[in-house]
Backbone as numpy.savetxt, mean C-alpha at the origin, in Angstrom:
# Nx Ny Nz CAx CAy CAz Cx Cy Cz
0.24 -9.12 -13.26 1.04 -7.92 -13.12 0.37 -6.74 -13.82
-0.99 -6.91 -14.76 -1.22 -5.96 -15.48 -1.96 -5.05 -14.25
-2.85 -5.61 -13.35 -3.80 -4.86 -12.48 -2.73 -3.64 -11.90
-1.21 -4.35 -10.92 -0.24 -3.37 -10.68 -0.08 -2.21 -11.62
0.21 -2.51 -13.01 0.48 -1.86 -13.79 -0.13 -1.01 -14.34
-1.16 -1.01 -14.36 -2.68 -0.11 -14.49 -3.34 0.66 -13.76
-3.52 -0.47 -12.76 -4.35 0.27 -11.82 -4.10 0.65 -10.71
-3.06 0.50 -10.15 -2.28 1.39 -9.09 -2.07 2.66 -9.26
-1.56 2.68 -10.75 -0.73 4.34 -11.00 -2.13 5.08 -11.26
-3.37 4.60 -11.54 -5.10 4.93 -11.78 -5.40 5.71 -10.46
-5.06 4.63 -9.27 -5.31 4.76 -7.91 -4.66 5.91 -7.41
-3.46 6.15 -7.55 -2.47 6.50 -7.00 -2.71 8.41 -7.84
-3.38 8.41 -8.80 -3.28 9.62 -9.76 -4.64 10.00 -9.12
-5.60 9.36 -8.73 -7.00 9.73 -8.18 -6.66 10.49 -6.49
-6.14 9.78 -5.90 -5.39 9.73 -4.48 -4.76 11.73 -4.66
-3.59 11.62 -5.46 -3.20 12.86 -5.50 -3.46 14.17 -6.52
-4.69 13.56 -7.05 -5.79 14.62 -7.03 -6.54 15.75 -6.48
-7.16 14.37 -4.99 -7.91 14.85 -4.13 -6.13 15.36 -2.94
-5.66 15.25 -2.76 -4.94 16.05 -1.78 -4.18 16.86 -2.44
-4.42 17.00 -3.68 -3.16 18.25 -3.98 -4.97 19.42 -4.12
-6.00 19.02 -3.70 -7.25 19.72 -3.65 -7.39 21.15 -2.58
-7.00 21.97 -2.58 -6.96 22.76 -0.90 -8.10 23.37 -0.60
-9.07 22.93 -1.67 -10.73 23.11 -1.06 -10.82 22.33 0.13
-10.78 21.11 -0.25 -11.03 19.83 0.59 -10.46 19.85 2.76
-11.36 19.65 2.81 -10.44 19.76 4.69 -9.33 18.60 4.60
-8.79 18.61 5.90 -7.93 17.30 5.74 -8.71 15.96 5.92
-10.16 16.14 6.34 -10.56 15.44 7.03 -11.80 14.48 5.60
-12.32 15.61 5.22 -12.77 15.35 3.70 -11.80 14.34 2.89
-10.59 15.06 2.52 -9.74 14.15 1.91 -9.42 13.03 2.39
-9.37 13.12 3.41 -9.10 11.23 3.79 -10.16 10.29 3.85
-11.49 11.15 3.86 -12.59 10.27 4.02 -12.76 9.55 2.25
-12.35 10.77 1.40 -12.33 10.48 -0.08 -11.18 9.61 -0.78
-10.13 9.26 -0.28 -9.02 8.98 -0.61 -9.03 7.45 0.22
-9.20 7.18 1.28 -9.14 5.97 1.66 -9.42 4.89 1.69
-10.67 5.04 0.74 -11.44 3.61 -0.06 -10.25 3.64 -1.26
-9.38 4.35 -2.11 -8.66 3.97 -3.22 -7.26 3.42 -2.43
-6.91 3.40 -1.20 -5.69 2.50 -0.50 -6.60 1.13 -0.06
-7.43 1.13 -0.08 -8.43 -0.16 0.45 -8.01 -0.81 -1.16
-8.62 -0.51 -2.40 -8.42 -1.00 -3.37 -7.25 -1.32 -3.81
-6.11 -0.28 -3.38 -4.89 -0.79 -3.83 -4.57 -2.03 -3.11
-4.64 -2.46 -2.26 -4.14 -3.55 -1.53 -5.05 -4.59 -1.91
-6.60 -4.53 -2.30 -7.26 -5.98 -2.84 -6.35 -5.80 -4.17
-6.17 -5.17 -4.87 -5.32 -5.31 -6.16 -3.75 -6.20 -6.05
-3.08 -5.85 -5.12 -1.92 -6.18 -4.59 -2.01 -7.27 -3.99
-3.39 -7.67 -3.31 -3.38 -9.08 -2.21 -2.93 -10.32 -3.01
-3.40 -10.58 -4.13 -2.91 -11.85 -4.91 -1.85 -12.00 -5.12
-0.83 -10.54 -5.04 0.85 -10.62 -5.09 1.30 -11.27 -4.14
0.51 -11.06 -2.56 1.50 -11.25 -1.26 2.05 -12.52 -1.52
1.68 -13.27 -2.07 2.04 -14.73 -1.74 3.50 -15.06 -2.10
3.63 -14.07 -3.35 4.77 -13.71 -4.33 6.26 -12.85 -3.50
5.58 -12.18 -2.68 6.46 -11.50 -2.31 6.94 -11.98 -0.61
6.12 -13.04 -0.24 6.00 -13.40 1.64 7.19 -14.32 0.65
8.68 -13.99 1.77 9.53 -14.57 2.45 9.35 -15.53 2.64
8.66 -15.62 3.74 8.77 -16.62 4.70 7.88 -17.87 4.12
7.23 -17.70 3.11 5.96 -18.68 2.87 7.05 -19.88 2.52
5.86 -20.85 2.69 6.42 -22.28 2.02 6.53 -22.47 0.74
5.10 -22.11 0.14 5.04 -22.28 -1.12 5.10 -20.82 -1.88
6.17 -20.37 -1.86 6.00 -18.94 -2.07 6.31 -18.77 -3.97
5.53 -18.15 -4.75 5.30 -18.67 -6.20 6.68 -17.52 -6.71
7.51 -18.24 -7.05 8.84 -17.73 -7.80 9.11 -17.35 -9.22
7.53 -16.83 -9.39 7.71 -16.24 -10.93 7.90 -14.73 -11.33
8.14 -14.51 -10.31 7.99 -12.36 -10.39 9.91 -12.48 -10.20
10.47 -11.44 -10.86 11.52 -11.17 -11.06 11.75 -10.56 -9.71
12.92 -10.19 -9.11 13.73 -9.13 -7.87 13.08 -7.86 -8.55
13.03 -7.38 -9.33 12.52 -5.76 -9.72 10.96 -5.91 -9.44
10.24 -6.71 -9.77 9.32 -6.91 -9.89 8.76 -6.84 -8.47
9.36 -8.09 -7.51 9.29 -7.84 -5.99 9.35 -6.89 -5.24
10.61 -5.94 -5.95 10.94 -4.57 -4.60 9.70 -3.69 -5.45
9.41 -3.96 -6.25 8.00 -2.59 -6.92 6.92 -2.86 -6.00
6.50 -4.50 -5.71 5.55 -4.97 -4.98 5.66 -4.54 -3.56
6.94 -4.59 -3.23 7.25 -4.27 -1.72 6.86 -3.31 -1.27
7.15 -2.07 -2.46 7.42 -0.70 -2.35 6.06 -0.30 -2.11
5.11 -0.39 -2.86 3.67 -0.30 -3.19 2.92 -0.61 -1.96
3.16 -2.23 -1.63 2.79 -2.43 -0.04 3.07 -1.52 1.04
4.05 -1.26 1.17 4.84 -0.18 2.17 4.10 0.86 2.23
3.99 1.78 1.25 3.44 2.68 0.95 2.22 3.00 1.29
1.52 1.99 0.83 -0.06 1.93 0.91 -0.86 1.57 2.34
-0.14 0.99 3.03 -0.11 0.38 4.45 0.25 1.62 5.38
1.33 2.54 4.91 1.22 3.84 5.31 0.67 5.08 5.25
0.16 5.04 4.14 -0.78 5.70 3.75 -1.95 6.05 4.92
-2.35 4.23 4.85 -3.69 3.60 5.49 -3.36 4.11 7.07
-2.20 3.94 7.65 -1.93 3.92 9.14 -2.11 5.54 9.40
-1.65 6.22 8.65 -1.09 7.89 8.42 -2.88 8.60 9.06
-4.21 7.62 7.91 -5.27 8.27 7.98 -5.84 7.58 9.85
-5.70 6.43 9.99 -6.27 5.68 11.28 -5.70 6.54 12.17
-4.46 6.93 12.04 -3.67 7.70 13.71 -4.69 9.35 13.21
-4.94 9.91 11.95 -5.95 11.11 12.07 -7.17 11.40 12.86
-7.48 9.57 12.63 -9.29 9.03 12.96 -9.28 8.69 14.63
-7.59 8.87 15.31 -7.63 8.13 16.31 -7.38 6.85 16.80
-7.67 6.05 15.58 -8.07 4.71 15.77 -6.68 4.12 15.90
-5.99 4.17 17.06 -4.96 3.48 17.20 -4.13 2.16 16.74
-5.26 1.53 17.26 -5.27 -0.17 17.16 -5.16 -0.31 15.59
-5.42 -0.37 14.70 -5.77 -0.28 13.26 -4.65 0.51 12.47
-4.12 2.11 13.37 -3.35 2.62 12.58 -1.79 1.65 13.12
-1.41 0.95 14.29 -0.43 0.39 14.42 -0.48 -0.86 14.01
-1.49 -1.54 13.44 -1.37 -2.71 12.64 -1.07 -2.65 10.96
-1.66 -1.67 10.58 -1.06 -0.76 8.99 0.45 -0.77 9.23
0.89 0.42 10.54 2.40 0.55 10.29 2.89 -0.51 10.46
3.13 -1.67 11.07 3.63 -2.55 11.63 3.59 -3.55 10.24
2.60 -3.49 9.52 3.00 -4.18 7.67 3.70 -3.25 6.89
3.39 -2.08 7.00 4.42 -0.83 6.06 5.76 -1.39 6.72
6.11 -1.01 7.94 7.59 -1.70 8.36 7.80 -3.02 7.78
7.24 -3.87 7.97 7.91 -5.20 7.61 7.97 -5.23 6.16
7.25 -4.55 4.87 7.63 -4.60 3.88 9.01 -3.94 3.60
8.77 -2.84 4.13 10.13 -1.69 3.95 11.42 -2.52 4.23
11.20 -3.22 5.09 12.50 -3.98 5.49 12.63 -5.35 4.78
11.90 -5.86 4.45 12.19 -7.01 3.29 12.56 -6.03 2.57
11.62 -5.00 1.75 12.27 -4.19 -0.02 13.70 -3.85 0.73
14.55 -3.60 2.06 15.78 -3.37 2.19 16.83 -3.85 2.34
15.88 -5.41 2.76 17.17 -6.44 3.02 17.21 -7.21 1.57
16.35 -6.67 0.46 16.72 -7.75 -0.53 17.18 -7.27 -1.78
16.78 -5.39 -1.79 17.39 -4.11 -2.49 18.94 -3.72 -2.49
């Protein structure tokens, strides 16, 4: 939980740096900003297991607060990611991002 705790809000303070930047094009900024949503999610990947529903062996040591923070973060970041792919065009890629931002959003709602 320390990586969440560290290095997200690291990520997340670098992220709105570069877009609160109005030098930057829009196009600049996303090229600069989208390797730190790539990182947030290898940071977060060791959670999923914690937070997948549906798993079998799903590891029951993270508290309900703990989960909807995880959820929230996923959501987020998955939208983030989809927000820049539909900029780039890249369809396919930006509706597989939203389509995990949704399904987190809706676990963090059905369990919030």
């Amino acid at each position: 939980n320390v990586e969440i705790n560290i290095l997200i809000p690291i990520y997340r303070n670098l992220v709105k740096i570069y877009v609160e930047d109005t030098s930057l094009s829009d196009m600049d900024c996303d090229n600069i900003i989208f390797p730190y949503y790539g990182k947030m999610l290898t940071v977060l990947q060791p959670w999923s297991q914690c937070v997948d529903l549906d798993a079998a062996n799903q590891i029951d040591s993270l508290s309900k607060d703990q989960v909807d923070k995880i959820l929230e973060i996923f959501s987020d970041t998955e939208q983030s990611i989809s927000s820049i792919h539909t900029k780039r065009n890249q369809f396919t890629l930006s509706e597989s991002h939203c389509q995990r931002a949704l399904s987190c959003a809706k676990r963090y709602n059905e369990e919030g």
